[in-house]
mmCIF file with all atom_site columns, C-alpha atoms in Angstrom:
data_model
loop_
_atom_site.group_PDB
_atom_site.id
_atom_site.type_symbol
_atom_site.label_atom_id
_atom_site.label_alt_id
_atom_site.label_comp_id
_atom_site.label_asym_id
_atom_site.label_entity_id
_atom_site.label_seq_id
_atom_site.pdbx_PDB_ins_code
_atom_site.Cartn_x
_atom_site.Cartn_y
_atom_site.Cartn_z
_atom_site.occupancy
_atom_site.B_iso_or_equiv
_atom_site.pdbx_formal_charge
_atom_site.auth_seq_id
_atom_site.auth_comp_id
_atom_site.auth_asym_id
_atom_site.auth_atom_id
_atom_site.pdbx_PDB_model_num
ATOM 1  C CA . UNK A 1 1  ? -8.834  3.327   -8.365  1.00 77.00 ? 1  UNK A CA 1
ATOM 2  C CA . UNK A 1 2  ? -7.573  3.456   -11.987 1.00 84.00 ? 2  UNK A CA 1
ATOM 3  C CA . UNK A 1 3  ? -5.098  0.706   -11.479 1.00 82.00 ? 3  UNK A CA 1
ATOM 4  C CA . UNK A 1 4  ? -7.969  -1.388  -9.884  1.00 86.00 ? 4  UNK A CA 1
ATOM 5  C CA . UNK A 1 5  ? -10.390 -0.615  -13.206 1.00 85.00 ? 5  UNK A CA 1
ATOM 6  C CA . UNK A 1 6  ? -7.727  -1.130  -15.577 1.00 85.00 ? 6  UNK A CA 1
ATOM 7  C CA . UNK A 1 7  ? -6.955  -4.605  -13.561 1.00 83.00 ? 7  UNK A CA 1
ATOM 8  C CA . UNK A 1 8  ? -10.557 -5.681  -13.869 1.00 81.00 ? 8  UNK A CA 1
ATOM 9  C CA . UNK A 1 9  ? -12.232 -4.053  -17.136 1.00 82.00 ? 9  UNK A CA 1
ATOM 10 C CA . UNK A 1 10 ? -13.349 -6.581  -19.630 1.00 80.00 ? 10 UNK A CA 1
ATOM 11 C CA . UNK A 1 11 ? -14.761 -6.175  -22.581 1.00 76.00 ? 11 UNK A CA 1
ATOM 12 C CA . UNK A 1 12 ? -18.618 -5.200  -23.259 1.00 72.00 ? 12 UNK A CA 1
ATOM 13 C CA . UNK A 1 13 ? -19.186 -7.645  -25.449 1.00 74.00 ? 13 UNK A CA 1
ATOM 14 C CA . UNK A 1 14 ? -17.474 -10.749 -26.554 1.00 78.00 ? 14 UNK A CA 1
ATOM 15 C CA . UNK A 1 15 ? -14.395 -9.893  -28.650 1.00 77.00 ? 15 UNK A CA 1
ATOM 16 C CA . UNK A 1 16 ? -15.460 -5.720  -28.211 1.00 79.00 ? 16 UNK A CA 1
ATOM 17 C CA . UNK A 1 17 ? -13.162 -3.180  -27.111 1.00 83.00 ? 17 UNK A CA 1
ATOM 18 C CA . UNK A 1 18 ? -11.972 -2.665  -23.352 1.00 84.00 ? 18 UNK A CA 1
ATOM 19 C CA . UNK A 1 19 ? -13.921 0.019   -21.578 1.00 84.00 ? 19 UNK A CA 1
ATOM 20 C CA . UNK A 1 20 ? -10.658 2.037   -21.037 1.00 85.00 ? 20 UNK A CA 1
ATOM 21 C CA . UNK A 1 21 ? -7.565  2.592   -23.582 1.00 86.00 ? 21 UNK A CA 1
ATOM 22 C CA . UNK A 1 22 ? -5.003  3.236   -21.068 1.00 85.00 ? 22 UNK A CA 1
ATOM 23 C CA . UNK A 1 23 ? -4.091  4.984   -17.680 1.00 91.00 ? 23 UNK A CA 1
ATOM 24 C CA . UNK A 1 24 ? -4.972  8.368   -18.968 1.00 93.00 ? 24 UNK A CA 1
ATOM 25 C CA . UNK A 1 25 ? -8.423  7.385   -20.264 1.00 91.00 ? 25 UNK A CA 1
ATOM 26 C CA . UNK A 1 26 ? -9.203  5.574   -17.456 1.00 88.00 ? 26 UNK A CA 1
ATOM 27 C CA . UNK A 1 27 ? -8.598  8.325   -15.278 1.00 91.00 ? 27 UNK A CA 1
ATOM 28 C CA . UNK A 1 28 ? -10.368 10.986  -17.433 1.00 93.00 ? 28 UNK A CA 1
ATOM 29 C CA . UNK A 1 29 ? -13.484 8.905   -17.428 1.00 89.00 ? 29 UNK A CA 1
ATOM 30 C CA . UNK A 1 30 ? -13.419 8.570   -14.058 1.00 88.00 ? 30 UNK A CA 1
ATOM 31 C CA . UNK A 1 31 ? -13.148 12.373  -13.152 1.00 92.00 ? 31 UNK A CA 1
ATOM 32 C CA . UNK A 1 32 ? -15.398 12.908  -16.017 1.00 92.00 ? 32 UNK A CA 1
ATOM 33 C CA . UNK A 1 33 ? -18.108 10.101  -14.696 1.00 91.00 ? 33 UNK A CA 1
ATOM 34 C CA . UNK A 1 34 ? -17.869 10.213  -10.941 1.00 91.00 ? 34 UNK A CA 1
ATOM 35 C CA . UNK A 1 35 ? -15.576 13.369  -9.987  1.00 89.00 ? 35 UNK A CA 1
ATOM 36 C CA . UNK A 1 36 ? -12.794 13.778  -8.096  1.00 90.00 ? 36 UNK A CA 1
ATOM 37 C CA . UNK A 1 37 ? -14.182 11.354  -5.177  1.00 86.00 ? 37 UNK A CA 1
ATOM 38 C CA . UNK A 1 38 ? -14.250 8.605   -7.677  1.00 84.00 ? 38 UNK A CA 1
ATOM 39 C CA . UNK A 1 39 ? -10.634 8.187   -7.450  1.00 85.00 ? 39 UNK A CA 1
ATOM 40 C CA . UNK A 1 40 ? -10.944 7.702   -4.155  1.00 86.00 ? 40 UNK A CA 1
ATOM 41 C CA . UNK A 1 41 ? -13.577 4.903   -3.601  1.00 85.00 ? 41 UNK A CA 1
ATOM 42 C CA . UNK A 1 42 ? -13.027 2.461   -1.281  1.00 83.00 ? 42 UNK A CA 1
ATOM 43 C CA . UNK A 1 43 ? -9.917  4.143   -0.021  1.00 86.00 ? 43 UNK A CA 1
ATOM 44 C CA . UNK A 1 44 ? -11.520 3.871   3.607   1.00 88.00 ? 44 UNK A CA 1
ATOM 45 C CA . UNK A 1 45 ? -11.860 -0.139  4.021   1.00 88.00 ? 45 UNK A CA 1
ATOM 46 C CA . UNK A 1 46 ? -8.360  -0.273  2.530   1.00 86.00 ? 46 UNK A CA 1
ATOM 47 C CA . UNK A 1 47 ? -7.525  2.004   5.321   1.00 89.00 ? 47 UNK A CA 1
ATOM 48 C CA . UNK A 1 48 ? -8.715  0.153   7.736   1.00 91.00 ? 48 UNK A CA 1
ATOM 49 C CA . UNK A 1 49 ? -7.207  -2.916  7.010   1.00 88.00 ? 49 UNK A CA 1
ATOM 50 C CA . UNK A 1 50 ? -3.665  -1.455  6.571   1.00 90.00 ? 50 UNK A CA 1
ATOM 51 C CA . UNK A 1 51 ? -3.694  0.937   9.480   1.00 92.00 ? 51 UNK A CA 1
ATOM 52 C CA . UNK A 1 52 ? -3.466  -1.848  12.213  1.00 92.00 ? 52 UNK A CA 1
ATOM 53 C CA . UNK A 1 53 ? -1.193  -3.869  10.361  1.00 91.00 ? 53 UNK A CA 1
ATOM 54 C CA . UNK A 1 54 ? 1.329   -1.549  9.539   1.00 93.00 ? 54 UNK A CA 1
ATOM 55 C CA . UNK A 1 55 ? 0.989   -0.090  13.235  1.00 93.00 ? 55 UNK A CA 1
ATOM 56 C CA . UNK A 1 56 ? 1.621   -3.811  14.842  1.00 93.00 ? 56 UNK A CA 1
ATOM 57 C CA . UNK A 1 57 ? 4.992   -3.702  12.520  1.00 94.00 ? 57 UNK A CA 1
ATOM 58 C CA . UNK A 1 58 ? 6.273   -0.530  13.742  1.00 94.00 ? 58 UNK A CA 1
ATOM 59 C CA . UNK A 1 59 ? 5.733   -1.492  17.356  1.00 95.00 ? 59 UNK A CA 1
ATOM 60 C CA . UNK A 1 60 ? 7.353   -5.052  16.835  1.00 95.00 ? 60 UNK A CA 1
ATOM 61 C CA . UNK A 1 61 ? 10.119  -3.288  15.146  1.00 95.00 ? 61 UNK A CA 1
ATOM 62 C CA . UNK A 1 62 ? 10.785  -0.423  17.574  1.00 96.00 ? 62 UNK A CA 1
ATOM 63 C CA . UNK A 1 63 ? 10.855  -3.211  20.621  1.00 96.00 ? 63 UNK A CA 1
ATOM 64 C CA . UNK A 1 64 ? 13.125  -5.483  18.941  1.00 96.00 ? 64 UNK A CA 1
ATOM 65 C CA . UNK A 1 65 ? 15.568  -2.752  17.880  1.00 96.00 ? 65 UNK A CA 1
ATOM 66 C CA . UNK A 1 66 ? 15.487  -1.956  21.546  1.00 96.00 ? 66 UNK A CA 1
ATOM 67 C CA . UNK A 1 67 ? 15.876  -5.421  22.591  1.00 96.00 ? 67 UNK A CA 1
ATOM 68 C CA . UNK A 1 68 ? 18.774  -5.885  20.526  1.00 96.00 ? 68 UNK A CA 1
ATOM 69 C CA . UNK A 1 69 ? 20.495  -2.447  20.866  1.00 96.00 ? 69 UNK A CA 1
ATOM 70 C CA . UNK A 1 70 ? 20.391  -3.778  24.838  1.00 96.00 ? 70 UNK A CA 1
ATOM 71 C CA . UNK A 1 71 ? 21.900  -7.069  24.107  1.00 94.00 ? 71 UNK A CA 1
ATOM 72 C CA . UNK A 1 72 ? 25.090  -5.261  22.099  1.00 93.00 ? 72 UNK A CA 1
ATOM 73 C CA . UNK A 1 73 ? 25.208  -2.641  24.041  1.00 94.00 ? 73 UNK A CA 1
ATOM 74 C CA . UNK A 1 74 ? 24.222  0.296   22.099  1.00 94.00 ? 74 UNK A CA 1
ATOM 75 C CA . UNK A 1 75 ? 21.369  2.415   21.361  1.00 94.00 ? 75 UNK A CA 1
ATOM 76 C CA . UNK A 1 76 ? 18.466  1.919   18.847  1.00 93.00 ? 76 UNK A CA 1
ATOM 77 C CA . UNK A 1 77 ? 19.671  4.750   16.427  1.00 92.00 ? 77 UNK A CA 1
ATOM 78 C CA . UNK A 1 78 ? 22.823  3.203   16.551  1.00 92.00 ? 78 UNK A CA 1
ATOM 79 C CA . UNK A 1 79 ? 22.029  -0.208  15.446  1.00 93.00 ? 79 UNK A CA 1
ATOM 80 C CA . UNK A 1 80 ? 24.521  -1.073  12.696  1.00 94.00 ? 80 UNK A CA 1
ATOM 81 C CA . UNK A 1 81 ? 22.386  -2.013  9.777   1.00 94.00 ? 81 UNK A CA 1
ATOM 82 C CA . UNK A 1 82 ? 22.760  -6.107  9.798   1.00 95.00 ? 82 UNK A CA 1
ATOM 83 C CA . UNK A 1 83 ? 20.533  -6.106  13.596  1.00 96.00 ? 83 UNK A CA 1
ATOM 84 C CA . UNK A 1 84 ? 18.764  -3.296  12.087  1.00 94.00 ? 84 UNK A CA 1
ATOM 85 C CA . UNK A 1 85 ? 17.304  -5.541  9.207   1.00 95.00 ? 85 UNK A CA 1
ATOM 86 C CA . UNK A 1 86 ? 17.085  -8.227  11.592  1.00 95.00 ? 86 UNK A CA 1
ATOM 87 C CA . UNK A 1 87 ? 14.740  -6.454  13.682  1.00 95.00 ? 87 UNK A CA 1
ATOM 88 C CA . UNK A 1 88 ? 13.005  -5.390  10.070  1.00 94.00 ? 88 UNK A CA 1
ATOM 89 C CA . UNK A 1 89 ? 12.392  -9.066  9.562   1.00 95.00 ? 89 UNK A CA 1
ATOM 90 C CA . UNK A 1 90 ? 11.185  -9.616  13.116  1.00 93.00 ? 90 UNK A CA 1
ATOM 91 C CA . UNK A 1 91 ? 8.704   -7.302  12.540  1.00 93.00 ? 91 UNK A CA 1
ATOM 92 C CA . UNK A 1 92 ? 7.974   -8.845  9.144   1.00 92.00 ? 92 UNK A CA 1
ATOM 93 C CA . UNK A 1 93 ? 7.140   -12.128 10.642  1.00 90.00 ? 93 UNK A CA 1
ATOM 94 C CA . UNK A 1 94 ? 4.546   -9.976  12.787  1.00 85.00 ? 94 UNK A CA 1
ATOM 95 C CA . UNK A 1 95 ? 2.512   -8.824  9.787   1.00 76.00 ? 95 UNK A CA 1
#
């Protein structure tokens, strides 16, 4: 939340002072103004949008190491690191 309020604070008035002088401002007036939870809003549609994404990769990237750790004829935890970043950027391509 503070880097998102930093990102997007403009001035009050034309040519007036930013709401916030730095991280540790920001972050005081937040506790100060909204609590704790304040840091926290919007954490859940964030959430939300991340969670399936980020599970699709790990899937496409487990199935491909297996895939390929077939094809050489080796296991998936023994993928030497060139088909392991190769089934990285298959599962990049998936996100």
């Amino acid at each position: 939340m503070v880097k998102t309020r930093l990102q997007n604070q403009k001035p009050a008035t034309p040519g007036g002072k930013p709401p916030y002088a730095g991280v540790v401002d920001c972050f005081r007036q937040i506790v100060r103004g909204e609590g704790v939870r304040g840091l926290y809003r919007g954490l859940v549609p964030n959430l939300a949008g991340v969670t399936p994404e980020k599970a699709i990769k790990l899937a496409v990237n487990d199935v491909a190491r297996g895939a390929i750790a077939a094809r050489i004829g080796t296991t998936p935890d023994k993928l030497p690191t060139l088909y392991g970043a190769l089934a990285g950027a298959a599962a990049g391509l998936c996100q």
